[in-house]
Amino acid sequence: MTGKKKEATLQVSVINQEQWEEVLATKGLAVVDVYQQWCGPCRAVLSLLRKIKNELGDDLLHFATAEADSIDALEKYRGKCEPTFLFYGGGELVAMLRGANAPLLQRMIVEELAKEKSVLEQGGERKVINYVLDNEKIEEEVVHLHSEDGENIIVPASKSYTVAIIKPDVVAHGKVTEIIMKIQDAGFEILAHDERLLTEVQAREFYQHKSTEDCFEDLVQFMSSGPSHILVLCQLGDSASVVQAWLDFIGPTNIEEAMREKPESLRAQYGTQTLFNAVHGSEDSDRASRELAFFFPNISTASGTEQDAEEERVERTLALIRPDVARENREEIMDRINKSGFKVSLQRETLLTEEQVRQFYVQRIEKDYFPALLQSMTRGPVLALALTREDAVQQWKDMLGPSDVTRAKEENPECLRAQFAVGEHLINQLHGSESVEEAYREITFFFPVQQTLAVIKPDTMEEHKEKILEEIRERGFSVSRLEEKLLSRETAEVFYEKHRDQPFFNQLVEFMCGSTCLMMVLEKENAVEEWRAMMGPTDPDQAKVISPNSLRARLASDVLHNCVHGSSSQHHAEEEIKLVFGCMPELTDEDSLDEKTTGPHDVSPENYQHHQEEHESNTHRLQAGVNGGHEEASR
Ligand code: UDP
Ligand code: MG
């Protein structure tokens, strides 16, 4: 089975008519992100697509990106700046979504895939969209509108929401789809969407608070004159109140005022008179909760969804344990961390150069304590941890206590900074990120997304290949390349070149080119170390003692036949990946694309030696600079 290829690319990239036809000819459901050359495919949905693919793992589900400008069939989609997702089943358009509305996209993929399967398996009828699009008018049926019963709707308690109504006048004019797209493009997330014909009684009840106003009877008649669309909205990246944001987006109640003051608002664009003003929004959050209960009585916003709310708030923070304490009190500190409900999701011990400390503490370079901090940070390896739990940033700060060590001892003797203060040292020994944003930057600094080469060696291909793959995915690696290969003797020799003088070299080469290996490029934050840690020590006997849960401890038979390989540094990863695959794949994690940092070096003995020497000489230079200021570093 040599050279058997498995395509591990998430999205097939389509840039000409021929490739387009290939996609259409693929069996199953193809979800195509149609993009414009100048803005590129929609990165915002990449991790969602990867998640869906991993979860469904379905051979009938295909993702593609297609450049509108170079494919004739996509002519009508040219010049649109919002992301457009086209769903094809058996080469025919079955649904379409405009805007990167992640929850809706996810639901549509799941549903359309199920439909396509039933077409393929049970010979059901495929419902094809009759597609007419001129920029202005999009047929009602084109977009798959989502109507749901109340039970399925989850409104996270931590998010603010509002209730919007697309009123009967707009529905009658066939503008619902167009408005929905605008709503999504403006960054609103649609949590629920239902088409309803309100009875007179319901309309009366809904507008009860306006019953003394002159327009009341007319309003009731109008609202019960035809179907409306009821939406529950929250905001992507939820920050301030969505209630006000939505009111701003729809504009003033009075249409003339709307046209004059806010011509871009929905009411100015779609309303015709103050009575027929196209859309509704809850006046305040209290009204929003009443209106939600009115339309979706089965929704609960707190009880029953508490778990979801908790999940919403799970955060990561960066903890640093500075060299002195990392050496002496590591176990104790790790113990306190674990007992306080944090998960250590990433961990590395690393030597920082002065330059890296300056980069990391760029905002503190001017502080008078900086020289002391610099010295403290370069004294030896720093232990960096990404800690995960709900509200992690604040929780970790609370555990650390005040940044000023003297104050910490006085005010909160139990806190970590008081407990693990070193001698007369004025620099506290532990760091925590200040905010969620800072945590993101700091975690990226210490744990940049990396690629590493992982190999399932010939000895375990038969028995444990699937198991190992499963564990790799469970650990959150994404597999950006995957190929079974039979190494030639020459390649195996180059691969293990640095072991040429070892007594086991010939045996090793023999073993590695004896039958096929599974070659993979794994991608993750800190991937090189993460994968090495998962593999365990080279010798399985040693692995059983030091790292009993590691792959080698559990699956390997002896030091030569030790089931897996992993690159030992970023540099080696690059060399090995190029040797095996010919080139480095592009990083696919969208978060890492913009800031590709190399991060601090690994602690290697040579590195450490050199570093120590550098440090010694700096120590002298620094003596004068340490002025003993009480203001503290890492707050
Ligand atoms: N090896 C061996 N005997 C040894 C050391 C290594 O047979 O004493 C083999 C083993 O298969 C190992 C490979 O040589 O995986 C490369 O050795 P290295 O020290 O690079 O270990 P690794 O990086 O794989 O843990
Ligand atoms: Mg090695």
XYZ file of C-alpha atoms and ligand atoms in Angstrom:
661
model
C 0.000 0.000 0.000
C 2.823 2.330 -0.744
C 2.194 5.924 -1.623
C -1.479 5.786 -0.747
C -2.601 9.363 -0.452
C -5.067 10.825 1.911
C -6.107 14.379 1.324
C -5.877 16.254 4.557
C -6.606 19.683 3.119
C -9.646 21.216 4.748
C -10.863 23.164 1.737
C -10.162 22.380 -1.883
C -9.063 25.553 -3.563
C -10.828 26.192 -6.874
C -9.425 28.784 -9.205
C -10.516 27.709 -12.655
C -13.521 26.337 -14.478
C -12.083 22.844 -14.719
C -11.533 22.561 -10.985
C -14.993 23.993 -10.449
C -16.537 21.232 -12.526
C -14.564 18.714 -10.532
C -16.096 20.011 -7.327
C -19.580 19.864 -8.800
C -18.967 16.294 -9.891
C -17.986 15.188 -6.381
C -20.437 12.901 -4.695
C -22.004 14.341 -1.561
C -22.442 17.861 -0.266
C -19.961 20.546 -1.291
C -19.897 23.733 0.750
C -18.161 26.410 -1.263
C -16.907 29.702 0.081
C -17.134 32.012 -2.927
C -14.670 34.828 -2.501
C -13.344 37.842 -4.335
C -9.726 37.856 -5.357
C -9.056 41.059 -3.461
C -10.348 39.872 -0.144
C -9.584 36.148 -0.222
C -11.549 33.288 1.372
C -13.305 33.768 4.688
C -10.835 32.937 7.426
C -13.325 33.502 10.193
C -15.026 30.179 9.564
C -11.932 28.004 9.170
C -11.846 26.682 12.683
C -15.578 26.054 12.581
C -15.235 24.048 9.364
C -12.353 22.093 10.832
C -14.397 21.337 13.915
C -17.380 20.210 11.852
C -15.174 18.038 9.688
C -13.553 16.463 12.719
C -16.849 15.881 14.431
C -18.752 14.542 11.461
C -15.724 12.960 9.815
C -17.979 12.379 6.850
C -16.642 11.351 3.456
C -19.648 12.906 1.782
C -18.898 16.363 3.157
C -16.552 18.530 1.116
C -15.346 22.072 1.611
C -14.001 24.291 -1.099
C -13.062 27.875 -1.731
C -13.738 29.359 -5.142
C -12.567 32.609 -6.612
C -15.573 34.310 -8.209
C -13.516 36.261 -10.754
C -11.909 33.281 -12.404
C -14.936 31.001 -12.681
C -17.591 31.861 -15.231
C -20.315 30.002 -13.393
C -19.799 32.344 -10.474
C -20.188 35.517 -12.463
C -23.208 36.650 -10.515
C -21.249 36.564 -7.293
C -18.538 38.920 -8.423
C -17.983 42.128 -6.526
C -19.784 41.065 -3.360
C -17.770 41.765 -0.300
C -19.652 39.657 2.213
C -18.757 35.989 2.379
C -21.097 33.773 0.380
C -21.431 30.070 1.003
C -22.978 27.944 -1.704
C -24.168 24.455 -0.966
C -24.100 21.970 -3.842
C -25.601 18.514 -3.833
C -25.069 16.382 -6.903
C -23.739 19.452 -8.706
C -26.874 21.479 -8.054
C -27.321 24.482 -5.826
C -29.367 23.430 -2.823
C -28.797 26.294 -0.394
C -26.926 29.490 0.062
C -25.827 31.598 2.981
C -24.556 35.111 2.937
C -22.368 36.412 5.717
C -20.177 34.484 8.108
C -22.905 33.561 10.535
C -21.186 30.652 12.260
C -24.124 29.074 14.112
C -26.323 29.254 11.044
C -23.569 27.928 8.807
C -23.034 25.011 11.140
C -26.728 24.147 11.252
C -27.046 24.437 7.499
C -24.094 22.158 6.875
C -25.476 19.512 9.189
C -28.953 19.750 7.705
C -27.967 19.924 4.061
C -25.627 16.985 4.527
C -28.436 14.963 6.062
C -30.718 15.899 3.155
C -28.109 15.016 0.554
C -27.537 11.678 2.229
C -31.203 10.900 2.190
C -31.237 11.786 -1.513
C -28.310 9.456 -2.142
C -29.379 6.657 0.132
C -33.140 6.677 -0.073
C -33.480 8.238 -3.495
C -35.373 11.212 -2.061
C -35.964 14.290 -4.151
C -33.261 16.911 -4.134
C -34.717 20.366 -3.548
C -32.826 22.639 -5.902
C -32.812 26.379 -5.584
C -34.108 28.359 -8.498
C -31.530 30.903 -8.494
C -32.073 34.434 -9.684
C -29.770 37.055 -8.405
C -29.354 40.543 -9.469
C -27.584 42.564 -6.933
C -30.738 44.169 -5.613
C -33.190 41.379 -5.417
C -32.553 37.979 -4.050
C -35.312 35.481 -4.313
C -36.914 34.610 -1.030
C -36.204 30.939 -1.330
C -32.538 31.298 -2.086
C -31.423 31.495 1.464
C -32.304 28.716 3.699
C -34.282 30.470 6.385
C -34.222 28.889 9.690
C -37.272 28.399 11.752
C -37.025 26.637 15.026
C -39.188 25.599 17.872
C -38.508 27.201 21.203
C -37.069 24.143 22.892
C -33.922 24.124 20.855
C -33.018 27.708 21.349
C -30.307 28.450 23.787
C -29.652 31.980 24.844
C -26.444 32.031 26.841
C -27.033 33.758 30.154
C -23.778 35.629 29.801
C -24.831 37.347 26.581
C -27.232 40.177 26.084
C -29.903 39.652 23.462
C -32.730 41.549 21.875
C -35.886 40.654 20.013
C -36.284 41.941 16.478
C -39.349 41.710 14.268
C -39.341 41.988 10.527
C -42.828 43.340 10.143
C -45.562 42.254 7.691
C -44.904 45.115 5.243
C -41.342 43.958 4.570
C -42.382 40.326 4.410
C -45.068 41.214 1.867
C -42.474 43.023 -0.235
C -40.196 39.974 -0.308
C -37.326 41.726 1.404
C -36.746 39.374 4.322
C -33.677 37.685 2.922
C -32.058 40.921 1.974
C -32.589 42.324 5.455
C -31.342 39.171 7.118
C -28.132 39.460 5.158
C -27.687 43.033 6.235
C -28.305 42.035 9.820
C -25.626 39.362 9.628
C -23.197 41.613 7.853
C -23.585 44.167 10.612
C -22.251 41.595 13.065
C -25.485 40.469 14.686
C -25.797 36.813 15.433
C -29.215 35.277 14.908
C -29.932 32.916 17.784
C -33.472 32.167 16.759
C -35.597 32.857 13.726
C -39.260 32.099 13.336
C -41.939 33.078 10.876
C -45.251 33.905 12.622
C -48.642 35.158 11.723
C -49.741 37.054 14.815
C -53.414 36.926 15.677
C -55.150 40.132 16.617
C -55.198 39.038 20.232
C -51.467 38.372 20.190
C -50.711 41.704 18.533
C -52.801 43.462 21.175
C -51.015 41.684 23.942
C -47.609 42.363 22.468
C -48.243 46.106 22.145
C -50.243 46.407 25.360
C -47.925 49.118 26.652
C -48.997 51.281 23.705
C -52.714 50.749 24.189
C -53.366 54.359 25.132
C -51.701 55.728 22.014
C -53.749 56.906 19.030
C -52.094 54.538 16.613
C -52.785 51.427 18.724
C -55.740 49.999 16.742
C -53.980 50.570 13.432
C -50.846 48.970 14.774
C -52.750 45.870 15.905
C -54.437 45.570 12.501
C -51.147 45.978 10.690
C -49.203 43.519 12.814
C -51.856 40.848 12.338
C -52.267 41.523 8.611
C -49.642 39.018 7.478
C -46.678 36.972 8.625
C -43.741 38.543 10.441
C -40.302 37.156 11.093
C -39.266 37.083 14.719
C -35.536 37.062 15.454
C -33.560 36.769 18.637
C -30.279 38.588 18.180
C -27.041 38.864 20.004
C -23.772 40.295 18.853
C -20.715 38.473 17.590
C -17.867 38.887 20.045
C -20.525 40.169 22.416
C -19.426 43.240 24.264
C -21.862 45.982 25.096
C -25.610 45.703 24.946
C -27.034 44.429 21.705
C -30.330 46.145 22.538
C -29.003 49.622 21.836
C -26.868 48.477 18.915
C -29.961 47.066 17.223
C -32.022 50.203 17.911
C -29.248 52.263 16.344
C -29.146 49.936 13.364
C -32.887 50.178 12.655
C -33.067 53.949 13.199
C -35.810 56.243 14.562
C -39.459 55.138 14.761
C -40.592 58.070 12.710
C -39.806 57.364 9.062
C -39.284 60.964 8.031
C -36.864 61.447 10.853
C -35.132 58.195 9.925
C -34.708 59.281 6.306
C -33.428 62.677 7.336
C -31.153 61.717 10.223
C -30.174 58.135 9.507
C -30.565 57.345 5.813
C -28.477 54.177 6.169
C -30.774 52.713 8.840
C -33.121 49.817 8.056
C -36.224 51.900 8.651
C -35.043 54.630 6.304
C -34.387 52.010 3.647
C -37.392 49.741 4.041
C -40.063 51.688 5.905
C -42.757 53.655 4.084
C -44.622 55.406 6.913
C -44.258 55.548 10.651
C -46.854 52.834 10.993
C -45.263 50.680 8.308
C -41.760 51.098 9.602
C -40.420 47.701 8.588
C -38.750 46.490 11.763
C -39.068 46.370 15.511
C -36.514 46.222 18.293
C -36.908 45.749 22.041
C -36.724 49.083 23.855
C -34.512 47.887 26.693
C -33.244 44.657 28.162
C -36.263 44.285 30.383
C -38.561 44.472 27.352
C -36.219 42.115 25.511
C -36.694 39.475 28.165
C -40.492 39.901 28.168
C -40.614 39.765 24.380
C -38.414 36.709 24.299
C -40.771 34.995 26.736
C -43.739 36.142 24.649
C -42.519 34.642 21.389
C -40.482 31.735 22.687
C -42.028 30.675 25.997
C -39.886 27.564 26.121
C -36.607 29.398 26.162
C -34.843 29.707 29.408
C -31.959 32.074 29.637
C -30.364 30.883 32.830
C -31.528 27.588 34.305
C -30.736 24.630 32.145
C -28.179 26.588 30.174
C -25.883 27.381 33.044
C -23.406 24.948 31.705
C -23.341 26.722 28.374
C -22.906 29.996 30.140
C -19.969 28.575 32.041
C -18.442 27.335 28.857
C -18.779 30.777 27.396
C -16.551 32.211 30.047
C -13.741 29.675 29.929
C -10.597 31.703 29.479
C -6.905 31.219 29.244
C -4.239 33.176 30.996
C -0.467 33.075 30.913
C 1.385 32.252 34.107
C 5.137 32.653 34.377
C 7.166 31.224 37.179
C 10.462 33.016 37.253
C 13.748 31.071 37.360
C 14.548 31.167 41.084
C 11.202 29.826 42.148
C 10.767 27.554 39.126
C 13.858 25.695 40.296
C 13.037 25.529 43.999
C 9.263 25.441 44.393
C 7.898 24.154 41.148
C 6.044 21.136 42.526
C 4.382 23.115 45.286
C 3.199 25.785 42.901
C 1.919 23.275 40.354
C 0.035 21.620 43.141
C -1.658 24.867 44.180
C -2.540 25.560 40.548
C -4.146 22.167 40.080
C -6.027 22.345 43.345
C -7.470 25.716 42.392
C -9.341 24.311 39.436
C -6.983 25.400 36.671
C -6.031 23.104 33.839
C -2.516 23.449 32.530
C -3.204 23.405 28.814
C 0.290 24.301 27.644
C 3.571 24.190 29.423
C 7.167 24.900 28.578
C 10.386 25.649 30.302
C 12.412 28.117 28.380
C 15.436 30.351 28.509
C 14.755 33.901 27.522
C 17.302 36.169 25.936
C 17.390 39.783 27.036
C 15.867 40.736 23.727
C 12.933 38.415 24.300
C 12.349 39.794 27.777
C 12.267 43.276 26.265
C 9.787 42.113 23.648
C 7.608 40.456 26.209
C 7.648 43.370 28.643
C 7.712 46.016 25.954
C 5.326 48.210 27.917
C 7.488 48.104 31.024
C 10.905 48.877 29.574
C 10.785 52.422 30.903
C 9.936 51.403 34.469
C 12.688 51.826 37.031
C 12.384 48.202 38.102
C 12.939 46.931 34.578
C 16.684 46.192 34.898
C 16.008 44.087 37.984
C 13.180 42.330 36.210
C 15.389 41.661 33.212
C 18.019 40.170 35.414
C 15.536 38.034 37.273
C 13.990 36.750 34.046
C 17.271 35.694 32.438
C 18.816 33.995 35.452
C 17.720 30.564 34.236
C 14.804 28.770 32.627
C 11.397 30.329 33.089
C 8.387 28.069 33.431
C 5.548 29.283 31.214
C 2.048 27.867 31.587
C -1.189 28.504 29.762
C -3.839 28.071 32.444
C -7.442 27.364 31.562
C -10.627 27.695 33.579
C -13.625 29.998 33.651
C -12.618 33.550 34.485
C -8.978 32.419 34.427
C -7.400 35.863 34.106
C -8.989 37.275 37.252
C -8.798 34.034 39.217
C -5.073 33.751 38.614
C -4.502 37.401 39.502
C -6.360 36.835 42.759
C -4.181 33.858 43.541
C -1.026 35.831 42.810
C -1.901 38.742 45.085
C -0.469 42.281 44.927
C 2.493 42.803 42.616
C 4.477 44.574 45.294
C 6.013 41.770 47.323
C 6.060 43.794 50.559
C 2.410 44.655 50.184
C 1.606 41.068 49.263
C 3.153 39.858 52.517
C 1.269 42.430 54.577
C -2.102 42.268 52.910
C -2.445 38.708 51.760
C 0.163 36.399 53.287
C -1.502 33.363 51.691
C -1.083 34.613 48.129
C 1.525 33.063 45.867
C 3.633 36.182 45.578
C 3.905 36.409 49.365
C 4.551 32.699 49.809
C 7.123 32.376 47.096
C 9.081 35.540 47.534
C 12.804 35.038 47.230
C 15.030 36.498 49.938
C 15.243 40.216 49.750
C 14.293 40.138 46.102
C 11.922 42.911 45.204
C 10.790 41.371 41.968
C 7.852 39.080 42.480
C 8.387 35.565 41.276
C 5.169 34.941 39.388
C 3.452 36.633 36.526
C -0.126 36.630 35.297
C -1.742 38.302 32.292
C -3.533 41.521 33.016
C -6.500 41.030 30.681
C -7.947 38.550 28.206
C -6.374 40.473 25.321
C -2.991 40.523 26.974
C -3.312 36.807 27.737
C -3.809 36.137 24.041
C -0.704 38.092 23.092
C 1.372 36.543 25.852
C 0.296 32.981 25.147
C 1.101 33.482 21.476
C 4.514 34.786 22.510
C 5.422 31.698 24.506
C 3.436 29.163 22.525
C 3.433 30.164 18.876
C 1.620 27.847 16.507
C 4.168 25.428 15.139
C 4.361 22.506 12.803
C 6.189 19.332 13.592
C 6.796 16.062 11.813
C 5.176 13.054 13.409
C 5.822 9.569 12.113
C 4.083 6.348 12.981
C 6.921 3.912 12.546
C 6.598 0.575 10.703
C 6.410 -1.517 13.897
C 3.053 -0.138 14.897
C 1.388 0.680 11.590
C -0.724 -2.447 11.688
C -1.760 -2.449 15.281
C -2.021 1.072 16.648
C -2.219 3.482 13.734
C -5.890 4.387 14.214
C -5.554 4.674 17.953
C -2.597 7.022 17.690
C -4.396 9.171 15.125
C -7.376 9.397 17.383
C -5.271 10.471 20.335
C -3.509 13.077 18.201
C -6.838 14.644 17.314
C -8.085 14.419 20.871
C -5.080 16.400 22.003
C -6.124 19.210 19.707
C -3.498 18.876 16.993
C -4.625 19.562 13.504
C -3.152 17.258 10.920
C -2.154 19.390 7.957
C -0.459 16.633 5.953
C -0.856 12.906 6.179
C 0.649 10.342 3.878
C 1.718 6.738 4.027
C 5.213 6.458 2.639
C 7.843 3.855 2.119
C 11.141 5.581 2.832
C 14.000 4.782 0.513
C 17.223 3.732 2.180
C 18.834 7.028 1.121
C 16.077 9.127 2.615
C 16.123 7.126 5.828
C 19.878 7.693 6.045
C 19.508 11.423 5.546
C 16.622 11.488 7.968
C 18.754 10.012 10.739
C 22.014 11.540 9.529
C 22.987 12.820 12.936
C 22.965 9.289 14.315
C 25.312 7.991 11.606
C 28.060 7.267 14.108
C 25.797 5.469 16.523
C 26.048 1.684 16.856
C 22.316 1.365 16.188
C 22.392 3.373 12.947
C 22.239 0.498 10.456
C 19.529 -1.307 12.356
C 17.575 1.915 12.586
C 17.744 2.618 8.858
C 16.889 -0.974 8.070
C 13.857 -0.783 10.328
C 12.624 2.563 9.005
C 12.773 1.627 5.335
C 11.513 -1.912 5.920
C 7.862 -1.059 5.330
C 5.560 1.939 5.184
C 5.384 4.682 7.776
C 2.623 7.191 8.278
C 4.056 10.663 7.839
C 2.187 13.609 9.283
C 2.594 17.303 9.763
C 0.959 18.238 13.046
C 0.009 21.753 13.887
C -0.719 23.286 17.262
C 0.540 25.868 19.682
C 3.933 24.642 20.823
C 3.514 21.578 18.607
C 7.130 20.375 18.720
C 7.235 19.976 22.480
C 3.612 18.935 22.771
C 4.114 16.008 20.433
C 7.404 15.007 22.059
C 5.641 15.002 25.416
C 2.880 12.853 24.020
C 5.419 10.367 22.589
C 7.440 10.059 25.776
C 11.140 9.185 26.167
C 12.964 7.257 23.430
C 13.284 4.080 25.463
C 9.906 2.599 26.406
C 11.307 1.111 29.625
C 12.294 4.564 30.715
C 8.996 5.924 29.417
C 7.070 3.546 31.658
C 8.769 5.062 34.662
C 8.915 8.736 33.729
C 5.830 9.134 31.622
C 3.545 6.099 31.945
C 0.733 7.669 29.917
C 2.901 8.432 26.935
C 2.481 6.569 23.645
C 5.847 4.883 23.884
C 5.204 3.720 27.446
C 1.923 2.154 26.440
C 2.580 0.931 22.908
C 6.284 0.520 22.153
C 8.194 -2.715 22.478
C 11.855 -1.625 22.744
C 14.196 1.283 22.240
C 14.565 0.677 18.517
C 10.971 -0.291 17.816
C 9.534 2.638 19.695
C 6.478 3.229 17.497
C 6.638 6.962 16.857
C 8.959 9.747 15.825
C 8.762 13.455 16.498
C 11.054 16.299 15.520
C 13.218 17.434 18.387
C 13.225 21.177 17.647
C 11.557 23.677 15.387
C 14.634 23.710 13.230
C 14.639 19.945 12.852
C 10.906 19.988 12.214
C 11.431 22.261 9.258
C 14.282 20.143 7.870
C 12.404 16.901 8.315
C 9.130 18.147 6.867
C 10.959 19.450 3.819
C 12.777 16.163 3.431
C 9.604 14.100 3.651
C 7.052 16.356 1.945
C 9.231 18.585 -0.180
C 8.013 21.820 1.411
C 6.476 23.304 4.541
C 2.678 23.480 4.382
C 1.215 26.891 5.143
C -0.007 27.308 8.670
C -3.719 26.736 8.612
C -4.648 28.056 12.017
C -6.190 31.409 11.217
C -5.150 32.951 14.503
C -1.541 32.442 13.768
C -1.499 33.796 10.248
C -1.006 37.400 11.142
C 1.555 37.110 13.834
C 3.936 34.369 13.021
C 6.395 34.564 15.850
C 9.198 32.181 16.510
C 8.871 32.366 20.263
C 11.563 31.728 22.807
C 14.231 29.077 22.274
C 14.076 25.622 23.684
C 16.360 24.876 26.569
C 19.194 22.939 25.057
C 22.449 22.369 26.903
C 24.596 24.398 24.443
C 22.090 27.141 24.501
C 22.029 27.152 28.260
C 25.797 27.284 28.623
C 26.059 30.244 26.320
C 23.164 31.901 27.998
C 24.696 31.511 31.435
C 27.896 33.147 30.289
C 26.011 36.018 28.785
C 24.043 36.356 31.953
C 27.073 36.419 34.234
C 28.574 39.314 32.330
C 25.287 41.158 32.316
C 24.851 40.698 36.022
C 27.806 42.955 36.649
C 26.573 45.572 34.265
C 23.216 45.501 35.916
C 24.266 45.942 39.522
C 24.163 49.692 39.203
C 20.826 49.630 37.487
C 18.989 47.827 40.271
C 17.729 50.704 42.287
C 15.461 48.798 44.573
C 12.309 50.649 43.545
C 9.257 49.268 45.251
C 7.056 49.476 42.245
C 6.790 45.951 41.002
C 7.097 44.235 37.702
C 4.577 41.896 36.274
C 1.455 43.005 37.986
N 17.459 4.296 18.887
C 17.926 3.033 19.198
N 18.761 2.850 20.249
C 19.163 3.866 21.030
C 18.694 5.167 20.732
C 17.857 5.344 19.657
O 17.567 2.088 18.508
O 19.930 3.653 21.975
C 16.552 4.519 17.730
C 15.107 4.737 18.168
O 14.233 4.159 17.209
C 14.998 6.225 18.168
C 15.846 6.600 16.979
O 16.936 5.707 17.048
O 13.658 6.643 18.048
C 16.360 8.042 16.986
O 17.017 8.301 18.212
P 16.770 9.665 18.997
O 17.796 9.747 20.069
O 16.695 10.773 18.027
O 15.361 9.395 19.719
P 13.907 10.069 19.448
O 14.140 11.449 19.023
O 13.228 9.243 18.427
O 13.227 9.954 20.762
Mg 15.415 12.366 17.506
